[in-house]
Short mmCIF file of C-alpha atoms in Angstrom, two decimals:
data_model
loop_
_atom_site.label_atom_id
_atom_site.label_comp_id
_atom_site.label_asym_id
_atom_site.label_seq_id
_atom_site.Cartn_x
_atom_site.Cartn_y
_atom_site.Cartn_z
CA MET A 321 0.02 0.01 0.00
CA ASN A 322 1.24 3.46 -0.90
CA LEU A 323 0.60 5.53 2.21
CA ASP A 324 0.67 8.77 0.15
CA ALA A 325 -2.40 7.51 -1.68
CA LEU A 326 -4.32 7.50 1.60
CA THR A 327 -4.55 11.27 1.47
CA ARG A 328 -6.45 11.09 -1.81
CA THR A 329 -8.95 8.50 -0.57
CA SER A 330 -10.97 7.89 2.46
CA GLY A 331 -11.75 4.91 4.61
CA GLU A 332 -14.96 3.04 4.02
CA TRP A 333 -16.10 3.97 7.49
CA LEU A 334 -16.05 7.68 6.57
CA ARG A 335 -18.50 7.37 3.65
CA GLY A 336 -21.38 8.61 5.77
CA THR A 337 -23.83 5.92 4.81
CA GLY A 338 -25.45 3.04 6.72
CA PRO A 339 -28.08 3.10 9.36
CA GLU A 340 -28.37 6.25 11.54
CA SER A 341 -25.36 7.70 9.79
CA ASP A 342 -26.50 11.29 10.61
CA ILE A 343 -25.34 10.58 14.22
CA VAL A 344 -23.44 7.31 14.16
CA ILE A 345 -20.16 7.78 12.24
CA CYS A 346 -19.06 4.21 12.46
CA SER A 347 -19.31 0.89 14.32
CA ARG A 348 -16.20 -0.84 15.27
CA ILE A 349 -15.23 -4.11 16.98
CA ARG A 350 -11.70 -5.27 17.91
CA LEU A 351 -10.57 -8.59 19.25
CA ALA A 352 -7.39 -9.07 21.34
CA ARG A 353 -5.61 -12.32 20.67
CA ASN A 354 -2.33 -13.83 21.67
CA LEU A 355 -0.23 -16.79 20.51
CA ALA A 356 -0.13 -19.60 23.04
CA ASP A 357 3.63 -20.38 22.64
CA PHE A 358 5.01 -16.89 23.35
CA PRO A 359 5.33 -14.42 26.22
CA PHE A 360 3.12 -11.31 25.84
CA THR A 361 4.57 -8.44 23.72
CA ASN A 362 5.77 -6.48 26.74
CA ARG A 363 7.83 -9.40 27.93
CA ALA A 364 8.96 -10.78 24.53
CA SER A 365 12.53 -10.25 23.27
CA ASP A 366 13.07 -8.58 19.88
CA THR A 367 13.94 -12.08 18.49
CA GLU A 368 10.63 -13.36 19.77
CA LYS A 369 8.75 -10.38 18.45
CA THR A 370 10.34 -10.96 15.01
CA GLU A 371 9.18 -14.60 15.27
CA ILE A 372 5.64 -13.54 16.28
CA GLU A 373 5.53 -11.09 13.39
CA ARG A 374 6.71 -13.69 10.96
CA ILE A 375 4.09 -16.21 12.14
CA CYS A 376 1.29 -13.73 12.03
CA ARG A 377 2.20 -12.53 8.58
CA ALA A 378 2.51 -16.14 7.29
CA THR A 379 -0.86 -16.91 8.81
CA MET A 380 -2.63 -14.02 7.11
CA ASP A 381 -1.05 -15.10 3.84
CA LYS A 382 -2.04 -18.82 4.34
CA ALA A 383 -5.59 -17.71 5.20
CA GLY A 384 -5.69 -15.91 1.89
CA LEU A 385 -6.55 -12.58 3.49
CA GLU A 386 -6.29 -9.54 1.20
CA LEU A 387 -4.40 -7.51 3.57
CA ASP A 388 -1.33 -5.30 2.95
CA TYR A 389 1.28 -5.48 5.73
CA GLN A 390 3.19 -2.38 6.83
CA SER A 391 6.08 -2.81 9.25
CA VAL A 392 5.75 0.17 11.59
CA VAL A 393 9.59 0.07 12.30
CA ASN A 394 10.13 1.02 8.64
CA LEU A 395 7.73 3.92 8.65
CA ASP A 396 8.75 7.47 9.52
CA THR A 397 7.02 9.50 12.21
CA LEU A 398 4.66 11.29 9.80
CA ASP A 399 3.44 8.01 8.23
CA ARG A 400 2.87 6.44 11.63
CA GLN A 401 0.90 9.58 12.70
CA LEU A 402 -1.12 9.28 9.42
CA LEU A 403 -2.19 5.75 10.33
CA VAL A 404 -3.15 6.87 13.80
CA GLU A 405 -5.24 9.74 12.42
CA ARG A 406 -6.80 7.25 10.10
CA GLN A 407 -7.79 4.98 13.06
CA LEU A 408 -5.88 2.11 11.47
CA ILE A 409 -3.28 1.80 14.28
CA SER A 410 -3.21 2.88 17.90
CA ARG A 411 -0.91 5.43 19.51
CA GLU A 412 0.64 2.53 21.39
CA LEU A 413 1.67 0.73 18.21
CA SER A 414 2.92 3.96 16.65
CA THR A 415 5.23 4.77 19.59
CA GLY A 416 6.02 1.20 20.69
CA GLU A 417 9.30 -0.58 20.48
CA GLY A 418 10.69 -3.51 18.49
CA PRO A 419 9.32 -5.44 15.51
CA ARG A 420 5.59 -4.59 15.01
CA GLY A 421 3.20 -3.70 12.27
CA VAL A 422 -0.24 -3.61 10.81
CA ALA A 423 -2.02 -5.43 7.98
CA ILE A 424 -4.64 -3.21 6.32
CA GLY A 425 -7.63 -4.23 4.15
CA PRO A 426 -8.08 -2.48 0.72
CA ARG A 427 -11.15 -0.52 1.87
CA GLU A 428 -9.49 0.25 5.20
CA ASN A 429 -12.32 -1.33 7.22
CA VAL A 430 -10.06 -4.18 8.37
CA SER A 431 -6.77 -3.69 10.24
CA VAL A 432 -4.76 -6.31 12.18
CA MET A 433 -2.15 -4.89 14.40
CA VAL A 434 0.77 -7.19 15.28
CA ASN A 435 2.80 -6.86 18.54
CA GLU A 436 0.66 -4.16 20.04
CA GLU A 437 -0.19 -4.76 23.74
CA ASP A 438 -1.39 -8.19 22.51
CA HIS A 439 0.19 -10.19 19.73
CA LEU A 440 -2.81 -9.51 17.51
CA ARG A 441 -5.41 -6.79 17.61
CA ILE A 442 -8.01 -7.51 14.93
CA GLN A 443 -10.22 -4.57 14.02
CA VAL A 444 -13.24 -4.20 11.78
CA MET A 445 -14.90 -0.87 11.22
CA ASN A 446 -17.98 0.02 9.12
CA SER A 447 -19.86 3.25 8.40
CA GLY A 448 -23.09 3.85 10.33
CA PHE A 449 -24.70 1.77 13.12
CA SER A 450 -24.03 -1.77 12.01
CA LEU A 451 -22.59 -3.78 14.86
CA ALA A 452 -24.20 -7.10 13.85
CA ASP A 453 -22.58 -6.84 10.33
CA VAL A 454 -19.28 -5.90 11.86
CA TRP A 455 -19.40 -8.86 14.31
CA GLU A 456 -20.21 -11.22 11.46
CA GLN A 457 -17.13 -9.97 9.50
CA ILE A 458 -14.68 -10.04 12.42
CA ASN A 459 -15.94 -13.41 13.65
CA ILE A 460 -15.13 -14.96 10.26
CA LEU A 461 -11.78 -13.20 10.13
CA ASP A 462 -10.91 -14.43 13.58
CA ASP A 463 -11.77 -18.04 12.54
CA GLN A 464 -9.65 -17.66 9.39
CA ILE A 465 -6.62 -16.52 11.36
CA GLU A 466 -7.18 -19.19 14.14
CA GLU A 467 -7.13 -21.92 11.45
CA TYR A 468 -3.28 -21.52 11.24
CA LEU A 469 -2.46 -20.45 14.80
CA HIS A 470 -2.70 -21.57 18.39
CA TYR A 471 -4.42 -18.89 20.45
CA ALA A 472 -3.72 -18.48 24.13
CA PHE A 473 -6.98 -19.67 25.67
CA ASN A 474 -7.98 -21.12 29.02
CA PRO A 475 -11.44 -22.78 29.45
CA GLN A 476 -12.26 -20.84 32.59
CA LEU A 477 -10.92 -17.35 31.58
CA GLY A 478 -11.29 -17.46 27.83
CA TYR A 479 -8.84 -15.65 25.52
CA LEU A 480 -5.84 -14.69 27.56
CA THR A 481 -4.62 -11.12 27.16
CA ALA A 482 -1.69 -9.08 28.41
CA CYS A 483 -4.05 -6.83 30.40
CA PRO A 484 -6.71 -8.61 32.49
CA THR A 485 -9.22 -5.89 31.56
CA ASN A 486 -9.44 -7.51 28.13
CA VAL A 487 -9.53 -11.20 29.18
CA GLY A 488 -12.38 -13.53 28.27
CA THR A 489 -13.83 -12.52 24.97
CA GLY A 490 -11.03 -9.97 24.28
CA ILE A 491 -13.71 -7.90 22.58
CA ARG A 492 -14.12 -4.11 22.47
CA VAL A 493 -17.34 -3.14 20.78
CA GLY A 494 -17.60 0.63 20.05
CA VAL A 495 -19.65 3.15 18.17
CA MET A 496 -18.50 6.64 17.32
CA LEU A 497 -21.31 9.15 17.74
CA HIS A 498 -21.66 12.83 16.67
CA LEU A 499 -23.56 14.59 19.53
CA PRO A 500 -23.41 18.31 18.95
CA ALA A 501 -26.88 19.12 20.35
CA LEU A 502 -26.36 17.12 23.60
CA ALA A 503 -22.99 18.76 23.95
CA ASN A 504 -24.50 22.20 23.39
CA THR A 505 -27.23 21.83 25.96
CA LYS A 506 -24.82 20.18 28.50
CA GLN A 507 -27.24 17.12 28.65
CA ILE A 508 -24.21 15.08 27.63
CA GLU A 509 -23.09 15.01 31.23
CA LYS A 510 -26.27 13.09 32.10
CA VAL A 511 -25.70 10.71 29.33
CA PHE A 512 -22.13 10.06 30.53
CA ARG A 513 -23.35 9.32 34.07
CA ALA A 514 -25.97 6.87 32.81
CA LEU A 515 -23.38 5.13 30.56
CA HIS A 516 -20.97 4.91 33.40
CA LYS A 517 -23.57 3.08 35.52
CA LEU A 518 -24.05 0.65 32.65
CA ASN A 519 -20.32 -0.07 32.70
CA LEU A 520 -19.69 1.55 29.35
CA ALA A 521 -16.75 3.86 28.61
CA VAL A 522 -16.88 7.18 26.76
CA ARG A 523 -13.85 8.58 24.97
CA GLY A 524 -13.04 11.22 22.32
CA LEU A 525 -12.28 10.73 18.64
CA TYR A 526 -8.68 9.66 19.16
CA GLY A 527 -9.18 7.41 22.09
CA GLU A 528 -8.21 7.45 25.74
CA GLY A 529 -7.30 10.79 27.18
CA THR A 530 -8.28 12.86 24.19
CA GLN A 531 -10.82 15.68 24.31
CA ALA A 532 -14.08 15.08 22.46
CA ASP A 533 -13.04 17.53 19.71
CA GLY A 534 -15.77 18.03 17.16
CA ASP A 535 -18.39 16.67 19.55
CA PHE A 536 -17.44 13.06 18.66
CA TYR A 537 -17.83 10.44 21.34
CA GLN A 538 -16.84 6.80 21.23
CA ILE A 539 -18.80 4.57 23.46
CA SER A 540 -17.61 1.05 24.20
CA ASN A 541 -17.95 -1.88 26.60
CA GLN A 542 -15.54 -2.26 29.54
CA GLN A 543 -16.60 -5.75 30.64
CA THR A 544 -15.03 -8.52 28.52
CA LEU A 545 -15.42 -11.54 30.84
CA GLY A 546 -18.63 -13.33 31.94
CA LYS A 547 -20.78 -12.17 28.95
CA SER A 548 -20.72 -13.53 25.40
CA GLU A 549 -19.75 -11.43 22.42
CA ARG A 550 -23.38 -11.31 21.34
CA GLU A 551 -24.63 -10.22 24.81
CA LEU A 552 -21.97 -7.48 24.97
CA ILE A 553 -22.96 -6.35 21.42
CA ARG A 554 -26.66 -6.43 22.33
CA ASN A 555 -26.05 -4.30 25.47
CA LEU A 556 -24.42 -1.55 23.41
CA SER A 557 -27.02 -1.99 20.55
CA GLU A 558 -29.73 -1.29 23.07
CA VAL A 559 -28.16 1.78 24.59
CA VAL A 560 -27.09 3.52 21.41
CA PRO A 561 -30.65 4.05 19.92
CA GLN A 562 -31.60 5.81 23.13
CA ILE A 563 -28.66 8.23 22.83
CA ILE A 564 -29.55 8.79 19.23
CA ASN A 565 -33.14 9.64 20.20
CA TYR A 566 -31.87 12.16 22.88
CA GLU A 567 -29.68 13.77 20.30
CA ARG A 568 -32.49 13.98 17.74
CA GLN A 569 -34.83 15.48 20.39
CA ALA A 570 -32.17 17.95 21.44
CA ARG A 571 -31.79 19.00 17.80
CA GLN A 572 -35.50 19.35 17.30
CA GLU A 573 -35.88 21.41 20.39
CA TRP A 574 -33.02 23.59 19.30
CA ILE A 575 -34.42 24.07 15.81
CA GLY A 576 -37.97 24.57 17.17
CA GLN A 577 -37.08 27.23 19.70
CA ARG A 578 -34.26 29.07 18.13
CA ARG A 579 -34.31 28.21 14.45
CA GLN A 580 -32.83 31.47 13.27
CA HIS A 581 -29.98 31.36 15.82
CA LEU A 582 -29.14 27.76 14.92
CA HIS A 583 -29.30 28.48 11.18
CA ASP A 584 -27.09 31.52 11.77
CA GLN A 585 -24.53 29.52 13.78
CA VAL A 586 -24.38 26.82 11.05
CA SER A 587 -24.11 29.31 8.23
CA ARG A 588 -21.45 31.35 9.98
CA ALA A 589 -19.41 28.18 10.64
CA TYR A 590 -19.77 27.21 6.93
CA GLY A 591 -18.87 30.73 5.94
CA VAL A 592 -15.69 30.81 8.01
CA LEU A 593 -14.60 27.39 6.62
CA LYS A 594 -15.22 28.51 3.03
CA THR A 595 -13.31 31.73 3.36
CA ALA A 596 -10.66 31.40 6.15
CA HIS A 597 -6.96 31.78 5.16
CA THR A 598 -5.52 30.36 8.40
CA ILE A 599 -7.28 28.04 10.90
CA SER A 600 -6.31 25.86 13.84
CA SER A 601 -7.11 22.25 14.13
CA SER A 602 -9.42 22.81 17.15
CA GLU A 603 -11.39 25.57 15.45
CA THR A 604 -11.79 23.41 12.38
CA MET A 605 -13.21 20.57 14.39
CA HIS A 606 -15.54 22.87 16.23
CA LEU A 607 -16.87 24.54 12.97
CA LEU A 608 -17.07 21.27 11.08
CA SER A 609 -19.23 19.90 13.89
CA SER A 610 -21.78 22.74 13.29
CA VAL A 611 -21.65 22.23 9.58
CA ARG A 612 -22.10 18.44 9.85
CA MET A 613 -25.21 18.98 11.97
CA GLY A 614 -26.44 21.73 9.48
CA VAL A 615 -26.22 19.30 6.56
CA ASN A 616 -28.11 16.64 8.50
CA LEU A 617 -30.84 19.16 9.47
CA GLY A 618 -31.13 20.34 5.88
CA LEU A 619 -29.82 23.85 6.70
CA ILE A 620 -27.01 23.30 4.18
CA ASP A 621 -27.92 21.76 0.92
CA ASP A 622 -24.79 21.99 -1.31
CA LEU A 623 -22.46 19.71 0.71
CA GLU A 624 -22.05 15.93 0.93
CA ILE A 625 -21.84 14.43 4.46
CA ARG A 626 -19.04 12.24 3.24
CA THR A 627 -16.98 15.42 2.46
CA VAL A 628 -17.55 16.73 6.03
CA ASN A 629 -16.54 13.36 7.51
CA GLU A 630 -13.34 13.31 5.41
CA LEU A 631 -12.49 16.85 6.36
CA PHE A 632 -12.41 15.92 10.01
CA ILE A 633 -9.63 13.36 9.23
CA HIS A 634 -7.88 15.06 6.29
CA THR A 635 -7.26 18.30 8.21
CA GLN A 636 -5.31 16.44 10.95
CA PRO A 637 -1.60 17.39 11.11
CA ALA A 638 -0.07 14.34 9.42
CA HIS A 639 -2.67 14.25 6.64
CA LEU A 640 -2.07 17.94 5.90
CA GLN A 641 1.71 17.49 5.73
CA LYS A 642 1.29 14.38 3.44
CA ILE A 643 -1.08 16.42 1.20
CA GLN A 644 1.40 19.35 1.01
CA GLY A 645 4.23 16.87 0.57
CA GLU A 646 6.51 18.53 3.14
CA PRO A 647 6.89 18.93 6.89
CA LEU A 648 5.05 21.95 8.13
CA GLU A 649 5.27 24.03 11.42
CA VAL A 650 2.02 24.81 13.29
CA ASP A 651 1.55 28.29 11.49
CA GLU A 652 2.16 26.77 8.11
CA ARG A 653 -0.23 23.92 8.87
CA ASN A 654 -2.96 26.45 9.81
CA ILE A 655 -2.51 28.11 6.41
CA ALA A 656 -2.36 24.84 4.53
CA ARG A 657 -5.46 23.58 6.37
CA ALA A 658 -7.52 26.72 5.51
CA GLY A 659 -6.49 26.38 1.88
CA TYR A 660 -7.35 22.62 1.74
CA ILE A 661 -10.75 23.23 3.29
CA ARG A 662 -11.60 26.08 0.84
CA ARG A 663 -10.64 23.88 -2.14
CA ARG A 664 -12.58 20.90 -0.97
CA LEU A 665 -15.71 22.92 -0.18
CA ALA A 666 -15.55 24.76 -3.49
CA SER A 667 -15.33 21.55 -5.54
CA ASP A 668 -18.18 20.07 -3.57
CA ASN A 669 -20.36 23.15 -4.06
CA GLN A 670 -19.51 23.05 -7.77
CA ALA A 671 -20.60 19.40 -8.00
CA ALA A 672 -23.79 20.25 -6.25
CA GLU A 673 -24.51 23.09 -8.71
CA GLU A 674 -23.87 20.79 -11.70
CA ARG A 675 -26.34 18.24 -10.17
CA ASP A 676 -28.97 20.94 -9.88
CA MET B 131 19.02 22.57 79.14
CA THR B 132 17.97 20.72 82.26
CA CYS B 133 14.52 19.64 83.32
CA GLN B 134 12.60 22.15 85.38
CA ARG B 135 11.32 19.34 87.70
CA CYS B 136 14.50 17.24 88.10
CA SER B 137 18.10 17.40 87.06
CA ARG B 138 17.90 15.32 83.92
CA GLU B 139 18.39 16.72 80.38
CA ALA B 140 15.17 18.23 79.15
CA SER B 141 13.72 16.76 75.97
CA VAL B 142 10.30 18.44 75.80
CA HIS B 143 10.08 22.15 75.29
CA LEU B 144 6.80 23.96 75.31
CA SER B 145 5.86 27.61 75.17
CA GLU B 146 2.47 29.18 75.52
CA THR B 147 0.99 32.63 75.94
CA VAL B 148 -1.56 33.06 78.74
CA ASP B 149 -3.18 36.45 79.27
CA GLY B 150 -0.42 38.11 77.26
CA GLN B 151 2.29 36.46 79.40
CA ARG B 152 4.73 34.04 77.69
CA ARG B 153 5.52 30.85 79.62
CA GLU B 154 8.11 28.30 78.86
CA LEU B 155 8.32 24.75 79.96
CA HIS B 156 11.32 22.44 79.69
CA LEU B 157 10.91 18.90 80.91
CA CYS B 158 12.69 15.46 80.62
CA GLY B 159 10.82 12.51 79.14
CA PRO B 160 9.61 10.89 82.36
CA CYS B 161 8.51 14.15 83.90
CA ALA B 162 6.74 15.17 80.69
CA ARG B 163 4.88 11.80 80.83
CA LYS B 164 3.94 12.46 84.42
CA ALA B 165 2.65 15.89 83.45
CA GLY B 166 0.50 14.22 80.78
CA LEU B 167 2.68 15.58 77.94
CA THR B 168 3.70 12.53 75.96
CA PRO B 169 7.07 12.82 74.31
CA PRO B 170 7.39 11.87 70.65
CA ASP B 171 7.65 8.15 69.87
CA PRO B 172 11.10 6.87 69.13
CA PRO B 173 11.68 6.50 65.35
CA PRO B 174 10.18 3.26 63.99
CA ASN B 175 12.35 0.30 63.31
CA ALA B 176 13.37 1.10 59.79
CA ALA B 177 14.18 -2.39 58.77
CA LEU B 178 13.74 -2.46 54.96
CA GLU B 179 12.00 -5.85 55.00
CA ALA B 180 9.23 -4.52 57.27
CA ILE B 181 8.73 -1.47 55.13
CA VAL B 182 8.47 -3.56 51.99
CA ASP B 183 5.99 -6.00 53.66
CA HIS B 184 3.98 -3.06 54.86
CA LEU B 185 3.85 -1.64 51.36
CA ILE B 186 2.88 -5.03 49.86
CA VAL B 187 0.02 -5.29 52.37
CA GLN B 188 -1.06 -1.72 51.55
CA HIS B 189 -1.01 -2.40 47.83
CA VAL B 190 -2.15 -5.93 47.59
CA GLY B 191 -4.63 -5.71 50.44
CA GLU B 192 -5.64 -9.19 51.53
CA LEU B 193 -2.95 -10.92 49.45
CA VAL B 194 0.05 -10.70 51.73
CA GLY B 195 3.54 -11.95 51.52
CA GLU B 196 3.59 -15.26 49.64
CA LEU B 197 1.58 -14.17 46.57
CA ALA B 198 3.55 -10.92 46.30
CA LYS B 199 6.69 -12.97 45.99
CA THR B 200 5.19 -15.48 43.62
CA SER B 201 6.74 -15.48 40.14
CA CYS B 202 5.72 -17.23 36.94
CA PRO B 203 8.11 -20.17 36.18
CA LEU B 204 7.79 -19.56 32.46
CA CYS B 205 8.21 -15.82 32.05
CA GLY B 206 9.76 -14.83 35.46
CA LEU B 207 7.22 -12.04 36.08
CA LYS B 208 6.51 -11.45 39.79
CA PHE B 209 3.06 -10.73 40.95
CA MET B 210 4.22 -7.44 42.35
CA ASP B 211 5.65 -6.48 38.89
CA PHE B 212 2.23 -7.00 37.49
CA ARG B 213 0.61 -4.93 40.30
CA THR B 214 2.94 -2.00 39.50
CA GLY B 215 3.02 -2.34 35.70
CA GLY B 216 -0.52 -3.61 35.03
CA ARG B 217 0.56 -6.03 32.33
CA LEU B 218 1.01 -9.77 32.58
CA GLY B 219 4.12 -11.44 31.12
CA CYS B 220 2.75 -14.56 29.50
CA PRO B 221 -0.39 -16.70 29.11
CA ASN B 222 0.75 -18.92 32.00
CA ASP B 223 0.49 -16.02 34.41
CA TYR B 224 -3.26 -16.52 34.61
CA GLU B 225 -2.48 -19.87 36.22
CA ALA B 226 0.60 -18.85 38.17
CA PHE B 227 -1.23 -15.90 39.77
CA ALA B 228 -4.76 -17.35 39.92
CA THR B 229 -5.25 -16.60 43.58
CA GLY B 230 -4.39 -12.92 43.14
CA LEU B 231 -6.01 -12.45 39.78
CA LEU B 232 -9.45 -13.94 40.34
CA PRO B 233 -10.53 -11.32 42.94
CA LEU B 234 -9.30 -8.57 40.55
CA LEU B 235 -11.24 -9.98 37.65
CA ARG B 236 -14.35 -10.27 39.74
CA THR B 237 -13.95 -6.55 40.59
CA ALA B 238 -13.20 -5.48 37.07
CA HIS B 239 -15.72 -7.61 35.19
CA GLY B 240 -18.21 -8.78 37.78
CA ALA B 241 -17.40 -12.34 36.76
CA SER B 242 -14.61 -14.86 36.71
CA ARG B 243 -15.77 -17.35 34.12
CA HIS B 244 -15.61 -17.00 30.31
CA VAL B 245 -18.76 -17.18 28.35
CA GLY B 246 -18.65 -16.87 24.57
CA LYS B 247 -16.51 -17.91 21.69
CA ILE B 248 -14.23 -20.88 22.03
CA PRO B 249 -11.43 -21.59 19.63
CA ARG B 250 -11.22 -24.97 18.13
CA LYS B 251 -7.63 -25.57 19.08
CA ARG B 252 -6.97 -25.38 22.83
CA THR B 253 -3.73 -26.10 24.72
CA PRO B 254 -3.53 -24.81 28.35
CA PRO B 255 -0.60 -22.37 28.46
CA SER B 256 1.08 -24.26 31.27
CA ARG B 257 1.30 -27.28 29.00
CA SER B 258 2.50 -25.38 25.99
CA PRO B 259 5.83 -27.15 25.36
CA ARG B 260 7.10 -24.24 23.32
CA LEU B 261 6.32 -21.55 25.89
CA ARG B 262 8.36 -23.71 28.26
CA LEU B 263 11.18 -24.14 25.74
CA ARG B 264 11.35 -20.41 25.18
CA ALA B 265 11.51 -19.79 28.85
CA ARG B 266 14.48 -22.20 29.10
CA LEU B 267 16.03 -20.43 26.14
CA ARG B 268 15.73 -17.03 27.84
CA GLU B 269 17.30 -18.54 31.07
CA ALA B 270 20.18 -20.14 29.06
CA ILE B 271 20.88 -16.80 27.37
CA ALA B 272 20.82 -14.97 30.72
CA ARG B 273 23.24 -17.51 32.14
CA GLU B 274 25.40 -17.08 29.04
CA ASP B 275 25.07 -20.80 28.43
CA TYR B 276 25.15 -20.39 24.71
CA GLU B 277 25.64 -24.05 23.96
CA LEU B 278 22.39 -24.95 25.57
CA ALA B 279 20.74 -21.89 24.01
CA ALA B 280 21.76 -23.09 20.60
CA THR B 281 20.41 -26.54 21.23
CA ILE B 282 17.08 -25.18 22.34
CA ARG B 283 16.88 -22.81 19.40
CA ASP B 284 17.48 -25.74 17.07
CA GLN B 285 14.73 -27.70 18.78
CA LEU B 286 12.33 -24.77 18.36
CA ARG B 287 13.24 -24.38 14.71
CA GLN B 288 12.74 -28.09 14.11
CA GLU B 289 9.27 -27.96 15.70
CA ASP B 290 8.35 -24.95 13.65
CA ALA B 291 9.47 -26.76 10.52
CA ASP B 292 7.39 -29.81 11.52
CA GLN B 293 4.28 -27.74 12.01
#
């Protein structure tokens, strides 16, 4: 895979289609798996990690998986950052040590990290609210890999993982939600408290410890032991529609009570993005969030939701530098970001005009 | 300075202001105790072992001593290393540290038994011959017994080739 090409395309999960895609950006499941015959990554020597990497790569080949393997060791900092921004690898894999890498599917909805915290972190990600489909895909993928490997498994405790918080099913089921109206009315705090009681975790766009920039929230299970994969998926599948309803209600109340104000806020956000000549990452996320909601509420009619989804990712630092083809300082990035957004919005507007 | 009640060396010194008048009191230990002013305790016995045991009890709670010193025969990780680092060293740790891990799992997951997917191939980690061989290989390298290390490495390679 040519990583430079990633900046001209976008992952399948960003296409903005699928059930409830006005609010649910994507559904994602990852499985943590380890080889039975090796110490966990943190305790493995470089020789052992090389061996683990070799076995995992050979397995994916034997299983006939159409995945493209990238050794992270061979990538420069910018390319590693690009894969993090793209949600294809974790920060931990990017900054880790020793032999490690990632196998990526052609549509970017599959990624298999090797020698992360666990030997294998299998991930499948789809656009919209589609956890059942994602589970079906990842379950098959897991079976295909297991065909040629010996997973570390114990009948009482299930799949054994380096951190006991993942033991059992090794599953993390997550959905990424766009909740601007709940965030605006501060009702989001109530949602968090309720989720916490249900043993669900809430994080920002780029995982643990990151701020919920752009009003994106990832909700995922914390329990992995004592409930089956299907039960854990069902738990989340039952909670998410309620949050979607709350968000829809909050949007309707907003538009019902203060339509002109909301329309003004959305239009101003769109106006700034179309005309700015320098803009920070955080302002971009904030304004794009308003614009995204505006498109979904029909307040903006000349912009595709896919373009907005892509802009959230393509305006991140590593993407911008890859697009410009050179390393950029913060100030230069702000200028490049504004230019990129202006061009993307102009071409989308033109396409909309031609359709009309 | 001598004690104001006897002739021993004073070890307790107090000063207070009553109705604008400053009063000072200098007493030896026994006289201070008699006066109801307990002198400071002697410094605790700073034996390192005791401090470490104390810390272990503090951190591991009910799991005192033995468990804290337990280590996995296959990867060498000590239970205490896990408590400080939060990561286990190899699949066999779940058996080696079962007593300590099960209560933690019950707290974290509200359960201690797996329900869900089961792989078709299952070998308990403690009986994984290759995990054991790799542990012996690491030991041999640590001891600089390169001859043994080479033999084990060949054995592992042979098994890989046979697979």
